[in-house]
Structures are given as C-alpha cells and as structure tokens.
Amino acid sequence: MIALKTVRSFIGGEFRESRSERTDPIPNPATGQAIASLPYSSAGEIDQAVAAALEAFAGWSETPVPERSQVLFRFKALFDRHLEELSAIVTEENGKTLEESRGEVKRAIEVIDFACGAPTLMMGQNLDQIARGIDEELTRFPVGVVAGITPFNFPNMVPLWMIPVALACGNTFVLKPSQLTPLSAIRIAELLQEAGLPAGVFNVVHGASDAVNQLLAHPDVAAVSFVGSATVAAHVYATAAGRGKRVQALGGAKNHILVMDDADLELSAPHVISSAFGNAGQRCLAGSVAVGVGKIGDALVRELAAQARQVKVGPGTDAATTMGPVIRGERKRRLIEYIDEAQTEGAQLVADGRELGSSDGFFLAPTVFDRVTPRMRIWKEELFGPILSVMRASDIDEALKLLNSSPYGNMASIFTTSGKNAREFKRRAQAGMLGINIGVAAPMAFFPFTGWKNSFFGDLHATGMDGVRFYTRHKVVTSRWL
Ligand code: NAD
C-alpha cells in the first residue's frame, strides 16, 4: 500500500507535520480515493501561528511599500510559471474541470496584479492650508494579524482574494483553508516563501470549526476575512465583531437570472446553463434560479432541459468533461434529498441528474426543475450543486419582486435586448453584483466583490479599493508650525 502524503501546516516559515489526534482523509472527488491525509492543527499550533504572525508584523509593516510589492511581483511570476501545476492541484482536490481550474488560478493572478500596485494603492491624501497656517494629511497603516478562513469551492482563488492585498498593505496572515480542500493553501505558502516573503508573515493552519473559533477569540488577531456559507458567515461576523475585530464575512447565495421574452433564447440559454452548472453549481455566483419573464417560459424550459442533458459529466482531468463531481458523497446525498423533496412539493422534474451510471466519484448530473414556487425548499435554500430551478413571471415587476424577496443578494442577471428592461433591472434588483447578458457577473480584482443581504456581513468587501480599506486603518494628522 502506498503511504498517503500528509498535508503540512506552515508556521513561522517552517512546513510542519502536525502530531494532532484528528486526521481526515482527503479524497479526490472524481474517484472517491484518498489522495492525502489532513491532520488538524492543535490549539497550541494555532497559537504558535498567530504568535509568529504577530512577531513578523513588526518587521513587515516597517518594510517599505515598494519592497513589499517586489515580493508580490515575484509571487505573481511564480503563479504564472506554475499555472498548470496549480490548476492540477485544484482539480485533484476539488473536482472541477482543468479548464475551470485554470480560470480560477487566472482570477487569483489578477488579485496579485492589483496588489502589486501597493505603492499607489496605499497613498494617502492631504490638503495644504485647510485652515490658516494648518495642513491636514491622511495616511494608511496596516491593521495587524489577519485571519483568513476560506471555503472548498475555490481553494486557490478565494485565499488569493485576501492574501496579496493584506500582505501588500503590510499585514501578516494566518490562513485556515477549508478542511475539504487543504492542498492548494500549502502550495501557495511554498510559492510565497520562494518569492522571498519573510518567515512568519504568512502562515497556514488546518482544521474546522474549532480552529475557526480559536482564531475568532484570539486577542492578537486584528481582522478576519471569511468566505463560506451564510450561517457560518453570520456567526463569524457576530463573534469577531463582538470582540472588536474588523470583519468581512462573505456568505452564501441564491442567484436569479431573468430571461426576458425579448431575449434571444439561442444566445442566452448557454450562458444560463454554464452559470447553473459550471463548477458543478458549487459557486457563490451560480445562477440557480432562471426566471422566464412573459411568454418565454415554455421555450426556456425546453431549451434549458435539452442543454442540461448535453453537459458531459466526468472527471475534471478528462478534456471532454464539461462538469466534474461535487465535493463529497455526503453532499451528493443531500442534493438528492433536495431533488426528492422538490418532487414531493410539486416541482416538475425536466432533467434528472440522478440518472447517472455508477461510479466511485461523487457525480450528479445537471438537474432542472420547472414550476418551482417560492414556498418550496429548493427556492428558499442555497443548494450548492448542479440543480437549476425554473420559475415564471408575467412581467419584469413580478420578476424583480421575486428576486428581491430572496434573503440572499449576491448576484442577479438579466438577459434582454431591451435597454429599458436592463435599466429597470440595474436600478431595482437588490443584489450587489449584477449581470446584463452575463451569466456569471464576477467583478474583476480591481473592483470589490459586493454581496448584499445574507450574502455579506460587514462593511468593506473583498478586493479592489474596498480590500485596501479593509486591510488598512487611517491616521489624519493636522499640523501647524508655530
Ligand atoms: P462552510 O461555511 O461550510 O465553510 C467555510 C469555512 O468555515 C471553512 O473553512 C470551514 O472550516 C469553516 N466552518 C464551517 N463550519 C463552521 C462553524 N460551524 N464554525 C466555524 N467555522 C466553520 O462553506 P463551504 O461549504 O466550504 O463553502 C461553500 C459556501 O461558501 C457556499 O455557501 C458558498 O455560497 C459560499 N461562498 C461564498 C462566496 C462569496 O463570495 N459570497 C464565495 C465562495 C463561496
């Protein structure tokens, strides 16, 4: 029997194998076979990681900003060079297709690109002669030790929403990646070390809720960046903010895509399909509800069901595959329960993802329901899998009312050829990221990732200038020379 590799932690510039009691097997979701074993970090190790980050903060925060950005330029070059390898790690631990993994890593690189501009991004403001003989200046300073807590669905990109910006601004970092996908985090640590990041500036610990709660309670953690489900995001926000920390907590989603009857169905439907089923629907920007507005409903359902059946489900390493597995067998079973329950509640199943040949991997094919209503659980809850609900609305007012009644507000999209409909949608849709004829309206790194409602708890979002503001605090100096 081949010994499984043990996932290490990274503390104070050293890669370590934890001697912890709790160890999880990490399966490849396409095969169900274990690829690694993950020891959870002990409470003592988590304390050591925070202590290392706190110690390193003194030197790193004093390092000139252009020198910090030189480390990031080297890190970016390493990411470019290792794009294929980093993508392969994502596919191995998460299951998404290699093409999707490459897309993820490219998105991560964009954040490094943005953060390389730290000398410009960190500039303050000043006003000469704000009163007679008096000048005023605003300067940005780093916040301290940042804890980053991330989900399984983008094991490379989501940590990179945080790390480059936090480090560029002079903070130090402790990452606790998802216990379901811990491999990318360690490769990120190796590349940061190779780029010349001083020991202790970046650290990785492993575990689940106990590790998170320890970081939230730690007096030396100054700020928390969290991405995950809404319930946990609300808990992280309340706990860490209650202890006086800065928090940005990005939560779950239920994204609606309005397809107007003036839209070109042939051009629009493929975008709805890839929004719903890309990354096997395990994406916080997945369009999981398609709303046919006006007379388009029947034609829309026919088209979506036909295209859903064309999706090629298989291992992410196979070039022909267009959709990989879901993350775990247990999540697949929960998704099947949702499908069973939706049928009982009266939704019409028009593409059944359960009809898939047997495999040891965690595969579920695209599923499409028609005639979903707001009282059904599949509309109320985030399912986070390849299940698309189709609903009907008689006009844009009814469609917006439905969309706006969702407790989530991450993304919404409209497919239309009418400028008037697009404008109504842009002004009235209650979600922070909107797409007009775009299925996955993911802002690029230069803009913030602006979820609303239960999709975000906090004030300053991730990436863009919001990220810079989150990872810095201001000083305003008023001076007069007597
Ligand atoms: P999750 O909430 O289960 O886990 C996220 C992180 O929180 C992990 O590191 C996990 O170890 C930790 N955690 C889990 N339960 C906890 C608890 N009870 N107390 C403290 N910490 C806990 O999320 P997931 O299943 O890994 O990821 C999927 C979710 O993330 C979806 O809801 C998705 O919409 C969301 N997500 C949101 C965004 C966004 O930008 N809003 C982006 C990506 C993913």
JSON list of N, CA, C and O in Angstrom, two decimals, residues 172-210:
[
{"chain": "A", "resi": 172, "resn": "THR", "atom": "N", "xyz": [0.25, 40.84, 8.44]},
{"chain": "A", "resi": 172, "resn": "THR", "atom": "CA", "xyz": [0.68, 39.44, 8.39]},
{"chain": "A", "resi": 172, "resn": "THR", "atom": "C", "xyz": [-0.57, 38.57, 8.46]},
{"chain": "A", "resi": 172, "resn": "THR", "atom": "O", "xyz": [-1.67, 39.07, 8.77]},
{"chain": "A", "resi": 173, "resn": "PHE", "atom": "N", "xyz": [-0.43, 37.27, 8.16]},
{"chain": "A", "resi": 173, "resn": "PHE", "atom": "CA", "xyz": [-1.62, 36.49, 7.81]},
{"chain": "A", "resi": 173, "resn": "PHE", "atom": "C", "xyz": [-1.56, 35.07, 8.36]},
{"chain": "A", "resi": 173, "resn": "PHE", "atom": "O", "xyz": [-0.52, 34.42, 8.32]},
{"chain": "A", "resi": 174, "resn": "VAL", "atom": "N", "xyz": [-2.71, 34.61, 8.85]},
{"chain": "A", "resi": 174, "resn": "VAL", "atom": "CA", "xyz": [-2.87, 33.19, 9.20]},
{"chain": "A", "resi": 174, "resn": "VAL", "atom": "C", "xyz": [-4.06, 32.67, 8.39]},
{"chain": "A", "resi": 174, "resn": "VAL", "atom": "O", "xyz": [-5.18, 33.15, 8.56]},
{"chain": "A", "resi": 175, "resn": "LEU", "atom": "N", "xyz": [-3.79, 31.72, 7.49]},
{"chain": "A", "resi": 175, "resn": "LEU", "atom": "CA", "xyz": [-4.86, 31.15, 6.66]},
{"chain": "A", "resi": 175, "resn": "LEU", "atom": "C", "xyz": [-5.31, 29.83, 7.26]},
{"chain": "A", "resi": 175, "resn": "LEU", "atom": "O", "xyz": [-4.51, 28.98, 7.59]},
{"chain": "A", "resi": 176, "resn": "LYS", "atom": "N", "xyz": [-6.65, 29.69, 7.35]},
{"chain": "A", "resi": 176, "resn": "LYS", "atom": "CA", "xyz": [-7.24, 28.40, 7.72]},
{"chain": "A", "resi": 176, "resn": "LYS", "atom": "C", "xyz": [-8.12, 28.00, 6.53]},
{"chain": "A", "resi": 176, "resn": "LYS", "atom": "O", "xyz": [-9.26, 28.43, 6.42]},
{"chain": "A", "resi": 177, "resn": "PRO", "atom": "N", "xyz": [-7.55, 27.21, 5.60]},
{"chain": "A", "resi": 177, "resn": "PRO", "atom": "CA", "xyz": [-8.34, 26.83, 4.42]},
{"chain": "A", "resi": 177, "resn": "PRO", "atom": "C", "xyz": [-9.40, 25.79, 4.78]},
{"chain": "A", "resi": 177, "resn": "PRO", "atom": "O", "xyz": [-9.37, 25.21, 5.87]},
{"chain": "A", "resi": 178, "resn": "SER", "atom": "N", "xyz": [-10.31, 25.55, 3.85]},
{"chain": "A", "resi": 178, "resn": "SER", "atom": "CA", "xyz": [-11.33, 24.51, 4.06]},
{"chain": "A", "resi": 178, "resn": "SER", "atom": "C", "xyz": [-10.65, 23.18, 4.35]},
{"chain": "A", "resi": 178, "resn": "SER", "atom": "O", "xyz": [-9.69, 22.80, 3.66]},
{"chain": "A", "resi": 179, "resn": "GLN", "atom": "N", "xyz": [-11.18, 22.46, 5.32]},
{"chain": "A", "resi": 179, "resn": "GLN", "atom": "CA", "xyz": [-10.64, 21.14, 5.63]},
{"chain": "A", "resi": 179, "resn": "GLN", "atom": "C", "xyz": [-10.95, 20.13, 4.52]},
{"chain": "A", "resi": 179, "resn": "GLN", "atom": "O", "xyz": [-10.41, 19.04, 4.50]},
{"chain": "A", "resi": 180, "resn": "LEU", "atom": "N", "xyz": [-11.84, 20.53, 3.58]},
{"chain": "A", "resi": 180, "resn": "LEU", "atom": "CA", "xyz": [-12.16, 19.63, 2.47]},
{"chain": "A", "resi": 180, "resn": "LEU", "atom": "C", "xyz": [-11.14, 19.76, 1.34]},
{"chain": "A", "resi": 180, "resn": "LEU", "atom": "O", "xyz": [-10.94, 18.83, 0.56]},
{"chain": "A", "resi": 181, "resn": "THR", "atom": "N", "xyz": [-10.50, 20.94, 1.23]},
{"chain": "A", "resi": 181, "resn": "THR", "atom": "CA", "xyz": [-9.55, 21.21, 0.13]},
{"chain": "A", "resi": 181, "resn": "THR", "atom": "C", "xyz": [-8.32, 21.96, 0.67]},
{"chain": "A", "resi": 181, "resn": "THR", "atom": "O", "xyz": [-8.15, 23.15, 0.40]},
{"chain": "A", "resi": 182, "resn": "PRO", "atom": "N", "xyz": [-7.45, 21.28, 1.40]},
{"chain": "A", "resi": 182, "resn": "PRO", "atom": "CA", "xyz": [-6.33, 22.00, 2.04]},
{"chain": "A", "resi": 182, "resn": "PRO", "atom": "C", "xyz": [-5.04, 22.03, 1.22]},
{"chain": "A", "resi": 182, "resn": "PRO", "atom": "O", "xyz": [-4.07, 22.64, 1.65]},
{"chain": "A", "resi": 183, "resn": "LEU", "atom": "N", "xyz": [-5.03, 21.40, 0.02]},
{"chain": "A", "resi": 183, "resn": "LEU", "atom": "CA", "xyz": [-3.74, 21.21, -0.67]},
{"chain": "A", "resi": 183, "resn": "LEU", "atom": "C", "xyz": [-3.23, 22.50, -1.34]},
{"chain": "A", "resi": 183, "resn": "LEU", "atom": "O", "xyz": [-2.04, 22.79, -1.30]},
{"chain": "A", "resi": 184, "resn": "SER", "atom": "N", "xyz": [-4.14, 23.26, -1.95]},
{"chain": "A", "resi": 184, "resn": "SER", "atom": "CA", "xyz": [-3.71, 24.48, -2.66]},
{"chain": "A", "resi": 184, "resn": "SER", "atom": "C", "xyz": [-3.02, 25.44, -1.71]},
{"chain": "A", "resi": 184, "resn": "SER", "atom": "O", "xyz": [-2.04, 26.11, -2.07]},
{"chain": "A", "resi": 185, "resn": "ALA", "atom": "N", "xyz": [-3.53, 25.52, -0.46]},
{"chain": "A", "resi": 185, "resn": "ALA", "atom": "CA", "xyz": [-3.01, 26.50, 0.50]},
{"chain": "A", "resi": 185, "resn": "ALA", "atom": "C", "xyz": [-1.52, 26.29, 0.75]},
{"chain": "A", "resi": 185, "resn": "ALA", "atom": "O", "xyz": [-0.76, 27.25, 0.89]},
{"chain": "A", "resi": 186, "resn": "ILE", "atom": "N", "xyz": [-1.11, 25.03, 0.79]},
{"chain": "A", "resi": 186, "resn": "ILE", "atom": "CA", "xyz": [0.30, 24.74, 1.10]},
{"chain": "A", "resi": 186, "resn": "ILE", "atom": "C", "xyz": [1.19, 25.08, -0.09]},
{"chain": "A", "resi": 186, "resn": "ILE", "atom": "O", "xyz": [2.30, 25.59, 0.06]},
{"chain": "A", "resi": 187, "resn": "ARG", "atom": "N", "xyz": [0.67, 24.86, -1.28]},
{"chain": "A", "resi": 187, "resn": "ARG", "atom": "CA", "xyz": [1.46, 25.26, -2.47]},
{"chain": "A", "resi": 187, "resn": "ARG", "atom": "C", "xyz": [1.58, 26.79, -2.53]},
{"chain": "A", "resi": 187, "resn": "ARG", "atom": "O", "xyz": [2.63, 27.33, -2.91]},
{"chain": "A", "resi": 188, "resn": "ILE", "atom": "N", "xyz": [0.52, 27.49, -2.14]},
{"chain": "A", "resi": 188, "resn": "ILE", "atom": "CA", "xyz": [0.56, 28.97, -2.09]},
{"chain": "A", "resi": 188, "resn": "ILE", "atom": "C", "xyz": [1.67, 29.39, -1.11]},
{"chain": "A", "resi": 188, "resn": "ILE", "atom": "O", "xyz": [2.48, 30.28, -1.39]},
{"chain": "A", "resi": 189, "resn": "ALA", "atom": "N", "xyz": [1.73, 28.72, 0.04]},
{"chain": "A", "resi": 189, "resn": "ALA", "atom": "CA", "xyz": [2.75, 29.05, 1.05]},
{"chain": "A", "resi": 189, "resn": "ALA", "atom": "C", "xyz": [4.16, 28.83, 0.49]},
{"chain": "A", "resi": 189, "resn": "ALA", "atom": "O", "xyz": [5.06, 29.65, 0.69]},
{"chain": "A", "resi": 190, "resn": "GLU", "atom": "N", "xyz": [4.33, 27.71, -0.24]},
{"chain": "A", "resi": 190, "resn": "GLU", "atom": "CA", "xyz": [5.67, 27.43, -0.81]},
{"chain": "A", "resi": 190, "resn": "GLU", "atom": "C", "xyz": [6.07, 28.52, -1.78]},
{"chain": "A", "resi": 190, "resn": "GLU", "atom": "O", "xyz": [7.22, 28.97, -1.79]},
{"chain": "A", "resi": 191, "resn": "LEU", "atom": "N", "xyz": [5.12, 28.96, -2.60]},
{"chain": "A", "resi": 191, "resn": "LEU", "atom": "CA", "xyz": [5.45, 29.98, -3.61]},
{"chain": "A", "resi": 191, "resn": "LEU", "atom": "C", "xyz": [5.71, 31.34, -2.95]},
{"chain": "A", "resi": 191, "resn": "LEU", "atom": "O", "xyz": [6.57, 32.10, -3.40]},
{"chain": "A", "resi": 192, "resn": "LEU", "atom": "N", "xyz": [4.99, 31.64, -1.88]},
{"chain": "A", "resi": 192, "resn": "LEU", "atom": "CA", "xyz": [5.26, 32.90, -1.16]},
{"chain": "A", "resi": 192, "resn": "LEU", "atom": "C", "xyz": [6.67, 32.87, -0.56]},
{"chain": "A", "resi": 192, "resn": "LEU", "atom": "O", "xyz": [7.41, 33.85, -0.61]},
{"chain": "A", "resi": 193, "resn": "GLN", "atom": "N", "xyz": [7.03, 31.70, -0.02]},
{"chain": "A", "resi": 193, "resn": "GLN", "atom": "CA", "xyz": [8.37, 31.58, 0.56]},
{"chain": "A", "resi": 193, "resn": "GLN", "atom": "C", "xyz": [9.43, 31.73, -0.55]},
{"chain": "A", "resi": 193, "resn": "GLN", "atom": "O", "xyz": [10.42, 32.46, -0.38]},
{"chain": "A", "resi": 194, "resn": "GLU", "atom": "N", "xyz": [9.18, 31.08, -1.69]},
{"chain": "A", "resi": 194, "resn": "GLU", "atom": "CA", "xyz": [10.12, 31.18, -2.81]},
{"chain": "A", "resi": 194, "resn": "GLU", "atom": "C", "xyz": [10.24, 32.63, -3.32]},
{"chain": "A", "resi": 194, "resn": "GLU", "atom": "O", "xyz": [11.30, 33.05, -3.79]},
{"chain": "A", "resi": 195, "resn": "ALA", "atom": "N", "xyz": [9.14, 33.37, -3.22]},
{"chain": "A", "resi": 195, "resn": "ALA", "atom": "CA", "xyz": [9.16, 34.77, -3.67]},
{"chain": "A", "resi": 195, "resn": "ALA", "atom": "C", "xyz": [9.93, 35.67, -2.71]},
{"chain": "A", "resi": 195, "resn": "ALA", "atom": "O", "xyz": [10.16, 36.84, -3.01]},
{"chain": "A", "resi": 196, "resn": "GLY", "atom": "N", "xyz": [10.31, 35.13, -1.56]},
{"chain": "A", "resi": 196, "resn": "GLY", "atom": "CA", "xyz": [11.13, 35.90, -0.63]},
{"chain": "A", "resi": 196, "resn": "GLY", "atom": "C", "xyz": [10.36, 36.52, 0.52]},
{"chain": "A", "resi": 196, "resn": "GLY", "atom": "O", "xyz": [10.87, 37.42, 1.19]},
{"chain": "A", "resi": 197, "resn": "LEU", "atom": "N", "xyz": [9.15, 36.04, 0.77]},
{"chain": "A", "resi": 197, "resn": "LEU", "atom": "CA", "xyz": [8.39, 36.59, 1.90]},
{"chain": "A", "resi": 197, "resn": "LEU", "atom": "C", "xyz": [9.06, 36.17, 3.21]},
{"chain": "A", "resi": 197, "resn": "LEU", "atom": "O", "xyz": [9.36, 34.99, 3.40]},
{"chain": "A", "resi": 198, "resn": "PRO", "atom": "N", "xyz": [9.33, 37.10, 4.12]},
{"chain": "A", "resi": 198, "resn": "PRO", "atom": "CA", "xyz": [9.99, 36.73, 5.37]},
{"chain": "A", "resi": 198, "resn": "PRO", "atom": "C", "xyz": [9.17, 35.74, 6.20]},
{"chain": "A", "resi": 198, "resn": "PRO", "atom": "O", "xyz": [7.94, 35.73, 6.14]},
{"chain": "A", "resi": 199, "resn": "ALA", "atom": "N", "xyz": [9.89, 34.94, 7.00]},
{"chain": "A", "resi": 199, "resn": "ALA", "atom": "CA", "xyz": [9.25, 33.93, 7.85]},
{"chain": "A", "resi": 199, "resn": "ALA", "atom": "C", "xyz": [8.23, 34.57, 8.77]},
{"chain": "A", "resi": 199, "resn": "ALA", "atom": "O", "xyz": [8.45, 35.67, 9.30]},
{"chain": "A", "resi": 200, "resn": "GLY", "atom": "N", "xyz": [7.09, 33.91, 8.93]},
{"chain": "A", "resi": 200, "resn": "GLY", "atom": "CA", "xyz": [6.06, 34.37, 9.87]},
{"chain": "A", "resi": 200, "resn": "GLY", "atom": "C", "xyz": [5.04, 35.32, 9.27]},
{"chain": "A", "resi": 200, "resn": "GLY", "atom": "O", "xyz": [3.98, 35.53, 9.86]},
{"chain": "A", "resi": 201, "resn": "VAL", "atom": "N", "xyz": [5.36, 35.92, 8.11]},
{"chain": "A", "resi": 201, "resn": "VAL", "atom": "CA", "xyz": [4.41, 36.88, 7.53]},
{"chain": "A", "resi": 201, "resn": "VAL", "atom": "C", "xyz": [3.16, 36.15, 7.04]},
{"chain": "A", "resi": 201, "resn": "VAL", "atom": "O", "xyz": [2.05, 36.66, 7.15]},
{"chain": "A", "resi": 202, "resn": "PHE", "atom": "N", "xyz": [3.35, 34.92, 6.55]},
{"chain": "A", "resi": 202, "resn": "PHE", "atom": "CA", "xyz": [2.21, 34.13, 6.10]},
{"chain": "A", "resi": 202, "resn": "PHE", "atom": "C", "xyz": [2.27, 32.75, 6.77]},
{"chain": "A", "resi": 202, "resn": "PHE", "atom": "O", "xyz": [3.34, 32.14, 6.80]},
{"chain": "A", "resi": 203, "resn": "ASN", "atom": "N", "xyz": [1.16, 32.29, 7.27]},
{"chain": "A", "resi": 203, "resn": "ASN", "atom": "CA", "xyz": [1.10, 31.01, 7.99]},
{"chain": "A", "resi": 203, "resn": "ASN", "atom": "C", "xyz": [-0.16, 30.26, 7.57]},
{"chain": "A", "resi": 203, "resn": "ASN", "atom": "O", "xyz": [-1.16, 30.90, 7.22]},
{"chain": "A", "resi": 204, "resn": "VAL", "atom": "N", "xyz": [-0.09, 28.94, 7.65]},
{"chain": "A", "resi": 204, "resn": "VAL", "atom": "CA", "xyz": [-1.28, 28.12, 7.32]},
{"chain": "A", "resi": 204, "resn": "VAL", "atom": "C", "xyz": [-1.52, 27.13, 8.45]},
{"chain": "A", "resi": 204, "resn": "VAL", "atom": "O", "xyz": [-0.60, 26.40, 8.84]},
{"chain": "A", "resi": 205, "resn": "VAL", "atom": "N", "xyz": [-2.74, 27.12, 8.97]},
{"chain": "A", "resi": 205, "resn": "VAL", "atom": "CA", "xyz": [-3.13, 26.09, 9.93]},
{"chain": "A", "resi": 205, "resn": "VAL", "atom": "C", "xyz": [-4.35, 25.36, 9.38]},
{"chain": "A", "resi": 205, "resn": "VAL", "atom": "O", "xyz": [-5.01, 25.87, 8.46]},
{"chain": "A", "resi": 206, "resn": "HIS", "atom": "N", "xyz": [-4.63, 24.19, 9.92]},
{"chain": "A", "resi": 206, "resn": "HIS", "atom": "CA", "xyz": [-5.73, 23.38, 9.38]},
{"chain": "A", "resi": 206, "resn": "HIS", "atom": "C", "xyz": [-6.74, 23.04, 10.47]},
{"chain": "A", "resi": 206, "resn": "HIS", "atom": "O", "xyz": [-6.42, 23.01, 11.65]},
{"chain": "A", "resi": 207, "resn": "GLY", "atom": "N", "xyz": [-7.96, 22.72, 10.00]},
{"chain": "A", "resi": 207, "resn": "GLY", "atom": "CA", "xyz": [-8.99, 22.30, 10.93]},
{"chain": "A", "resi": 207, "resn": "GLY", "atom": "C", "xyz": [-10.34, 22.78, 10.47]},
{"chain": "A", "resi": 207, "resn": "GLY", "atom": "O", "xyz": [-10.50, 23.27, 9.34]},
{"chain": "A", "resi": 208, "resn": "ALA", "atom": "N", "xyz": [-11.34, 22.66, 11.36]},
{"chain": "A", "resi": 208, "resn": "ALA", "atom": "CA", "xyz": [-12.70, 23.06, 11.02]},
{"chain": "A", "resi": 208, "resn": "ALA", "atom": "C", "xyz": [-13.18, 24.09, 12.03]},
{"chain": "A", "resi": 208, "resn": "ALA", "atom": "O", "xyz": [-12.45, 25.04, 12.32]},
{"chain": "A", "resi": 209, "resn": "SER", "atom": "N", "xyz": [-14.38, 23.91, 12.57]},
{"chain": "A", "resi": 209, "resn": "SER", "atom": "CA", "xyz": [-14.96, 24.98, 13.40]},
{"chain": "A", "resi": 209, "resn": "SER", "atom": "C", "xyz": [-14.13, 25.31, 14.65]},
{"chain": "A", "resi": 209, "resn": "SER", "atom": "O", "xyz": [-14.03, 26.48, 15.02]},
{"chain": "A", "resi": 210, "resn": "ASP", "atom": "N", "xyz": [-13.50, 24.31, 15.27]},
{"chain": "A", "resi": 210, "resn": "ASP", "atom": "CA", "xyz": [-12.71, 24.62, 16.48]},
{"chain": "A", "resi": 210, "resn": "ASP", "atom": "C", "xyz": [-11.57, 25.58, 16.15]},
{"chain": "A", "resi": 210, "resn": "ASP", "atom": "O", "xyz": [-11.30, 26.52, 16.91]}
]
